[in-house]
Amino acid sequence: MRWLWSFGLMLACVVAPALADNNSLPSPSLPRDAFVNALLAKMTTEEKIGQLRLISVGPDNPKEAIREMIQRGQVGGIFNTVTRPDIRVMQDQAMQLSRLKIPLFFAYDIVHGQRTIFPISLGLASSWDLQAVATSGRIAAFEGSEDGLNMTWAPMVDITRDPRWGRVSEGLGEDTFLTQEIGRTLVSAIQGKHPGDRHSLMTSVKHFALYGAVEGGRDYNTVDMSPQKMFQDYLPPYKAALDAGSGGVMVALNSINGTPATVDRWLLQDVLRKAWHFTGITVSDHGAIKELIKHGVAADPEQAAKMAINAGINMSMSDEYFLKYLPGLIQRGEVSQATLDDAVRHVLNVKYDMGLFRDPYVHLGPAGSDPADTNAESRLHRAEARQVARESLVLLKNRLSTLPLKKQGTLAVIGPLADSKRDIMGSWSAAGRADQSVTLLEGIRHAVGDKAKVLYARGANITDHQDLIAYLNQYEQTVKVDPRTPQAMIDDAVRTARQADVVIAAVGEAQGMAHEASSRSDITIPESQRRLLRALKATGKPLVVVLLNGRPLALVRENQQADALLEAWFPGTEGGNAIADVLFGDHNPSGKLPMSFPRSVGQIPIYYNHLPTGRPYDPQKPEKYTSHYYDEANGPLFPFGYGLSYTHFTLSPVTLSATQLAPAGSLTATVTLTNDGDRDGATVVQLYLHDVTASISRPVATLQGFHKVFLKAGASQSVQFTVTPAMLRFYNQPMQQVTEPGEVDVMIGLDSARVNRARFTLQ
Ligand code: BGC
């Protein structure tokens, strides 16, 4: 009896610590690999599967259901919950109710600001100002981390060459180099020194890969692309963001050459892991695993789950398939334990990097420290938002120096976007609040004070197309409709315009027209607004058109009508003030277009760095059997890199430090930039290269450098670019990365269409 008792005691002594140990996390002071290995060894298969799930609170997942899932260890991360109190509830549940107490991470689409909304990404790209871009990223991370978040689904670095696609608004434009520079700047700014720091977020670069090349610009459509174009143009921005340290990658919804990215082993393993050595997590996009059935590559949900994890998806976003089917798949060996462990390891690694094991409340702080008012004005960063927004504005036309305007007389501010607080923030405006944003009308009123009289008329609805309004208002009532007839609104606007010295018309798109699931086959301004512009033009008053929109539009007619044309994109919380700064000359515009503006939709795809053809068209010497449209010009209305200033800049001819470039050498291309106008201002000097003869056709120009230069009126400055053979590397026909000897054109300009040239020989 006695021995039995002592054996029992012995057993209790051995088992009790082991059990306690098995129910708790390893010491967070262990190095990452040791920590994660020790944790993995404690986890059940169900708990491992739980870590692979990303869910959001919603009708399918009410809070109570989420609580139960957290308690059972069935959730790895939560997205779309954006306030500290709400996040804290869930982290408390994980820390108090789940067996292992593995902290959750919290993610959100912080694409261009969290509470303070910065210009949409396409606007940020228009700044060509990496400091401004970094400011926007740092503040987004600051505000996101202050709200308790750990990760953002950004930046989006999909190259976009088709303005029919609504998501061009979220991207950084058509050019690889510019996208790469801005993408890596955003990653570094958002992640800071370390993604686990108090005011950093981890980034998740998206959408891997090639989502911007959906056929016909139709969202979620197929992508079909040559390997050369893929590796030369479309993949480098993702690689640059990863090289900058992005901890996450969101996998695209589209298929690539027939294989949905979500199950593309070549993409997710050979390229991402083996060639690029990515060690962070891959996340499927919303519902992408389910969609494999509709893509026609999985017969049923179980096969979809199996294919996705075996291809290399680590976390599944908003699919319950991993939860339902992985247990059986693992039991039957159709998904190996090693594959499961590998996926879980990536999730635990990033949680470790986010600092969550050391402190699950790293971005939440102690209970009771939550802001008294989540939406407090004091939490915003207005000065920075205004400064960045000013840099993003692009002056497209300024006939007879219509702009800047004087703060005097009577100004008529007209248009459906002139006083829309929701639209000025743009889509994907995170936790930004419309009531905190400044409209153009408000910005103009602030700017002129009592120096001028400001009149306002709405003039038109965004569109008179009821179906479109219903579409835009399907999930949220964002488009407000004025019940007056279109003619009554125009009459009111014309009466208002007649009383004014100048008309400022704010027209374009509602923010929801340039968003996910917002592809257009017609990229003109909606007819209701075009009618308004015609009527305003007919008053004979000077007409300043301010465009608010999220994609290049076809603006041939507006360009003819307007005396001045300012592309404002969706400039964010401080948008109205920033636009007013430019309209009245308190800031001299310097933005440049990151996407070509076509004349008409029929020219799409249109991008500056196209390949030459065997039959180039020469408008000076038109010939029938050359590459052109007989009913439209070839070139865009406004080229890539274009944007005016209130001052005037000239560039000297290009001088080269050498006419021969050795394979391991470099040379310097120099121009002198002169501000020969009468105002101080900045412009962007752009370097393009063209490999004249190579084994495959090379683009007529590729951007390889830029400098944003500020010059006082009358001043000159020498601007230099270092040219290296690496800038001329390309994928040849058998897909080897090479540089080939031969002649190279160096082109330096203030946009991609008007450049000064020089030539050297690459040895
Ligand atoms: C979008 C992603 C986004 C995700 C989460 C998806 O529909 O494609 O860009 O990050 O939703 O909101």
Tab-separated table of C-alpha atoms in Angstrom, residues 80-307:
chain	number	residue	atom	x	y	z
A	80	ASN	CA	-10.964	44.395	-39.352
A	81	THR	CA	-11.263	45.174	-35.624
A	82	VAL	CA	-9.756	48.589	-35.161
A	83	THR	CA	-10.107	49.994	-31.685
A	84	ARG	CA	-8.088	49.190	-28.603
A	85	PRO	CA	-11.060	48.249	-26.409
A	86	ASP	CA	-12.420	45.829	-29.011
A	87	ILE	CA	-8.999	44.325	-29.682
A	88	ARG	CA	-8.262	44.037	-25.990
A	89	VAL	CA	-11.375	41.934	-25.409
A	90	MET	CA	-10.137	39.341	-27.880
A	91	GLN	CA	-6.539	39.371	-26.705
A	92	ASP	CA	-7.801	38.918	-23.148
A	93	GLN	CA	-9.804	35.922	-24.297
A	94	ALA	CA	-6.729	34.375	-25.919
A	95	MET	CA	-4.623	35.033	-22.846
A	96	GLN	CA	-7.181	33.910	-20.299
A	97	LEU	CA	-9.255	31.231	-21.957
A	98	SER	CA	-7.070	29.375	-24.463
A	99	ARG	CA	-4.923	26.488	-23.278
A	100	LEU	CA	-1.570	27.671	-24.555
A	101	LYS	CA	-2.209	31.396	-24.393
A	102	ILE	CA	-0.716	32.073	-27.778
A	103	PRO	CA	-1.408	35.751	-28.437
A	104	LEU	CA	-3.501	36.725	-31.432
A	105	PHE	CA	-2.263	39.303	-33.892
A	106	PHE	CA	-4.528	42.005	-35.268
A	107	ALA	CA	-4.439	43.260	-38.833
A	108	TYR	CA	-6.206	45.836	-40.960
A	109	ASP	CA	-6.081	47.429	-44.386
A	110	ILE	CA	-4.095	50.529	-43.481
A	111	VAL	CA	-3.383	51.482	-47.049
A	112	HIS	CA	-3.043	55.269	-46.911
A	113	GLY	CA	-3.451	56.165	-43.278
A	114	GLN	CA	-5.341	54.855	-40.282
A	115	ARG	CA	-7.147	57.781	-38.636
A	116	THR	CA	-5.441	60.595	-40.479
A	117	ILE	CA	-6.016	59.736	-44.109
A	118	PHE	CA	-3.244	60.531	-46.554
A	119	PRO	CA	-3.683	60.678	-50.341
A	120	ILE	CA	-4.598	57.391	-51.986
A	121	SER	CA	-1.558	55.382	-53.016
A	122	LEU	CA	-1.694	56.616	-56.600
A	123	GLY	CA	-1.585	60.150	-55.190
A	124	LEU	CA	1.332	59.283	-52.925
A	125	ALA	CA	3.136	57.966	-55.982
A	126	SER	CA	2.403	61.254	-57.758
A	127	SER	CA	4.543	63.049	-55.194
A	128	TRP	CA	7.725	61.294	-56.353
A	129	ASP	CA	8.810	62.354	-52.899
A	130	LEU	CA	10.153	59.532	-50.786
A	131	GLN	CA	10.258	61.653	-47.659
A	132	ALA	CA	6.588	62.488	-48.000
A	133	VAL	CA	5.847	58.821	-48.627
A	134	ALA	CA	7.839	57.839	-45.526
A	135	THR	CA	5.968	60.414	-43.444
A	136	SER	CA	2.652	58.921	-44.485
A	137	GLY	CA	3.893	55.404	-43.656
A	138	ARG	CA	5.310	56.354	-40.261
A	139	ILE	CA	2.138	58.093	-39.204
A	140	ALA	CA	-0.045	55.259	-40.453
A	141	ALA	CA	2.043	52.855	-38.364
A	142	PHE	CA	1.954	55.161	-35.366
A	143	GLU	CA	-1.806	55.505	-35.450
A	144	GLY	CA	-2.391	51.840	-36.299
A	145	SER	CA	-0.182	50.632	-33.453
A	146	GLU	CA	-1.821	53.153	-31.104
A	147	ASP	CA	-5.094	51.471	-32.020
A	148	GLY	CA	-3.649	48.115	-30.947
A	149	LEU	CA	-2.981	46.716	-34.423
A	150	ASN	CA	0.066	44.638	-35.345
A	151	MET	CA	-0.099	44.244	-39.089
A	152	THR	CA	-1.280	46.068	-42.175
A	153	TRP	CA	-2.362	44.544	-45.471
A	154	ALA	CA	-0.127	46.928	-47.378
A	155	PRO	CA	1.660	48.163	-49.384
A	156	MET	CA	0.037	47.182	-52.623
A	157	VAL	CA	2.758	47.157	-55.261
A	158	ASP	CA	0.875	45.605	-58.168
A	159	ILE	CA	2.021	47.284	-61.373
A	160	THR	CA	-1.066	48.849	-62.956
A	161	ARG	CA	-1.324	49.690	-66.619
A	162	ASP	CA	-5.049	49.497	-67.116
A	163	PRO	CA	-7.107	52.384	-65.714
A	164	ARG	CA	-10.307	50.429	-66.189
A	165	TRP	CA	-9.269	48.517	-63.056
A	166	GLY	CA	-10.636	50.302	-59.974
A	167	ARG	CA	-7.753	49.109	-57.836
A	168	VAL	CA	-5.208	51.221	-59.683
A	169	SER	CA	-6.127	53.722	-56.951
A	170	GLU	CA	-4.472	51.447	-54.372
A	171	GLY	CA	-1.301	50.934	-56.362
A	172	LEU	CA	1.691	53.052	-57.208
A	173	GLY	CA	1.261	53.223	-60.945
A	174	GLU	CA	2.578	51.728	-64.137
A	175	ASP	CA	6.306	51.864	-63.569
A	176	THR	CA	8.488	49.219	-61.969
A	177	PHE	CA	11.239	51.508	-60.690
A	178	LEU	CA	8.919	54.084	-59.122
A	179	THR	CA	6.734	51.392	-57.556
A	180	GLN	CA	9.793	49.643	-56.227
A	181	GLU	CA	11.192	52.814	-54.640
A	182	ILE	CA	7.915	53.790	-53.037
A	183	GLY	CA	7.042	50.248	-51.969
A	184	ARG	CA	10.322	49.743	-50.162
A	185	THR	CA	10.083	53.200	-48.584
A	186	LEU	CA	6.643	52.324	-47.219
A	187	VAL	CA	7.815	48.988	-45.822
A	188	SER	CA	10.746	50.614	-44.045
A	189	ALA	CA	8.593	53.446	-42.724
A	190	ILE	CA	5.773	51.235	-41.500
A	191	GLN	CA	7.942	48.520	-39.969
A	192	GLY	CA	10.438	51.018	-38.554
A	193	LYS	CA	13.557	49.533	-36.977
A	194	HIS	CA	11.619	46.475	-35.934
A	195	PRO	CA	7.999	45.445	-36.594
A	196	GLY	CA	7.540	44.701	-32.901
A	197	ASP	CA	8.417	48.207	-31.766
A	198	ARG	CA	5.751	50.196	-29.966
A	199	HIS	CA	4.942	52.302	-33.005
A	200	SER	CA	5.649	49.937	-35.869
A	201	LEU	CA	3.408	47.590	-37.775
A	202	MET	CA	4.383	44.566	-39.788
A	203	THR	CA	3.608	44.955	-43.487
A	204	SER	CA	2.067	42.383	-45.774
A	205	VAL	CA	2.911	43.241	-49.335
A	206	LYS	CA	0.212	42.453	-51.865
A	207	HIS	CA	-1.152	41.037	-54.086
A	208	PHE	CA	1.370	38.385	-54.955
A	209	ALA	CA	1.439	38.281	-57.836
A	210	LEU	CA	0.515	40.279	-60.912
A	211	TYR	CA	-2.993	41.227	-59.760
A	212	GLY	CA	-2.618	44.544	-61.586
A	213	ALA	CA	-2.564	42.785	-64.929
A	214	VAL	CA	-6.087	41.338	-64.870
A	215	GLU	CA	-7.374	41.012	-68.412
A	216	GLY	CA	-9.519	43.877	-69.615
A	217	GLY	CA	-9.033	45.656	-66.288
A	218	ARG	CA	-11.886	43.556	-64.915
A	219	ASP	CA	-11.393	42.821	-61.241
A	220	TYR	CA	-10.523	39.245	-60.243
A	221	ASN	CA	-9.994	38.322	-63.891
A	222	THR	CA	-7.298	36.112	-65.369
A	223	VAL	CA	-3.655	37.126	-65.849
A	224	ASP	CA	-1.616	35.788	-68.716
A	225	MET	CA	1.928	37.051	-69.042
A	226	SER	CA	5.259	36.278	-70.656
A	227	PRO	CA	8.045	35.281	-68.256
A	228	GLN	CA	10.107	38.238	-69.460
A	229	LYS	CA	7.431	40.781	-68.607
A	230	MET	CA	6.760	39.056	-65.319
A	231	PHE	CA	10.341	39.080	-64.108
A	232	GLN	CA	11.360	42.344	-65.696
A	233	ASP	CA	8.358	44.526	-64.922
A	234	TYR	CA	5.845	42.983	-62.554
A	235	LEU	CA	7.716	40.922	-59.944
A	236	PRO	CA	10.542	43.287	-58.904
A	237	PRO	CA	8.358	45.542	-56.706
A	238	TYR	CA	7.258	42.597	-54.544
A	239	LYS	CA	10.882	41.495	-54.287
A	240	ALA	CA	11.969	45.013	-53.323
A	241	ALA	CA	9.333	45.158	-50.569
A	242	LEU	CA	10.511	41.794	-49.252
A	243	ASP	CA	14.143	42.816	-49.417
A	244	ALA	CA	13.145	45.829	-47.330
A	245	GLY	CA	11.997	43.293	-44.726
A	246	SER	CA	8.225	42.937	-45.163
A	247	GLY	CA	7.161	40.186	-42.781
A	248	GLY	CA	4.106	39.192	-44.785
A	249	VAL	CA	2.927	38.527	-48.302
A	250	MET	CA	-0.717	38.478	-49.336
A	251	VAL	CA	-1.330	36.118	-52.220
A	252	ALA	CA	-3.402	37.361	-55.143
A	253	LEU	CA	-6.894	36.243	-56.078
A	254	ASN	CA	-6.112	35.919	-59.793
A	255	SER	CA	-4.722	33.020	-61.738
A	256	ILE	CA	-1.438	33.325	-63.598
A	257	ASN	CA	-1.189	31.515	-66.890
A	258	GLY	CA	-4.008	29.242	-65.748
A	259	THR	CA	-2.926	28.524	-62.170
A	260	PRO	CA	-4.579	30.493	-59.354
A	261	ALA	CA	-1.804	32.186	-57.352
A	262	THR	CA	-3.250	30.599	-54.201
A	263	VAL	CA	-2.175	27.149	-55.403
A	264	ASP	CA	0.829	28.119	-57.474
A	265	ARG	CA	3.706	26.107	-55.992
A	266	TRP	CA	6.127	27.577	-58.456
A	267	LEU	CA	5.225	31.092	-57.357
A	268	LEU	CA	4.922	30.440	-53.620
A	269	GLN	CA	7.808	28.053	-53.236
A	270	ASP	CA	10.260	28.197	-56.120
A	271	VAL	CA	10.132	31.972	-56.553
A	272	LEU	CA	9.145	33.278	-53.130
A	273	ARG	CA	10.903	30.897	-50.774
A	274	LYS	CA	13.733	29.345	-52.781
A	275	ALA	CA	14.826	32.098	-55.126
A	276	TRP	CA	13.942	35.090	-52.942
A	277	HIS	CA	14.567	33.463	-49.522
A	278	PHE	CA	11.396	34.872	-47.998
A	279	THR	CA	10.980	33.706	-44.401
A	280	GLY	CA	7.792	35.500	-43.316
A	281	ILE	CA	4.169	34.439	-43.710
A	282	THR	CA	1.999	34.018	-46.750
A	283	VAL	CA	-1.655	34.857	-46.336
A	284	SER	CA	-4.361	33.975	-48.820
A	285	ASP	CA	-6.637	36.830	-49.858
A	286	HIS	CA	-10.207	37.033	-48.641
A	287	GLY	CA	-12.029	33.804	-49.455
A	288	ALA	CA	-9.398	32.770	-52.016
A	289	ILE	CA	-9.275	29.129	-50.959
A	290	LYS	CA	-13.015	28.746	-51.432
A	291	GLU	CA	-12.704	30.372	-54.833
A	292	LEU	CA	-10.443	27.574	-56.058
A	293	ILE	CA	-13.546	25.569	-56.818
A	294	LYS	CA	-14.926	28.310	-59.050
A	295	HIS	CA	-11.512	28.749	-60.630
A	296	GLY	CA	-11.988	25.146	-61.682
A	297	VAL	CA	-8.872	23.694	-60.077
A	298	ALA	CA	-10.392	22.068	-56.986
A	299	ALA	CA	-13.364	19.748	-57.147
A	300	ASP	CA	-14.469	20.274	-53.568
A	301	PRO	CA	-13.615	22.205	-50.390
A	302	GLU	CA	-11.329	19.508	-49.062
A	303	GLN	CA	-9.249	19.490	-52.199
A	304	ALA	CA	-9.104	23.276	-52.126
A	305	ALA	CA	-7.707	23.279	-48.572
A	306	LYS	CA	-5.201	20.580	-49.440
A	307	MET	CA	-3.975	22.303	-52.572
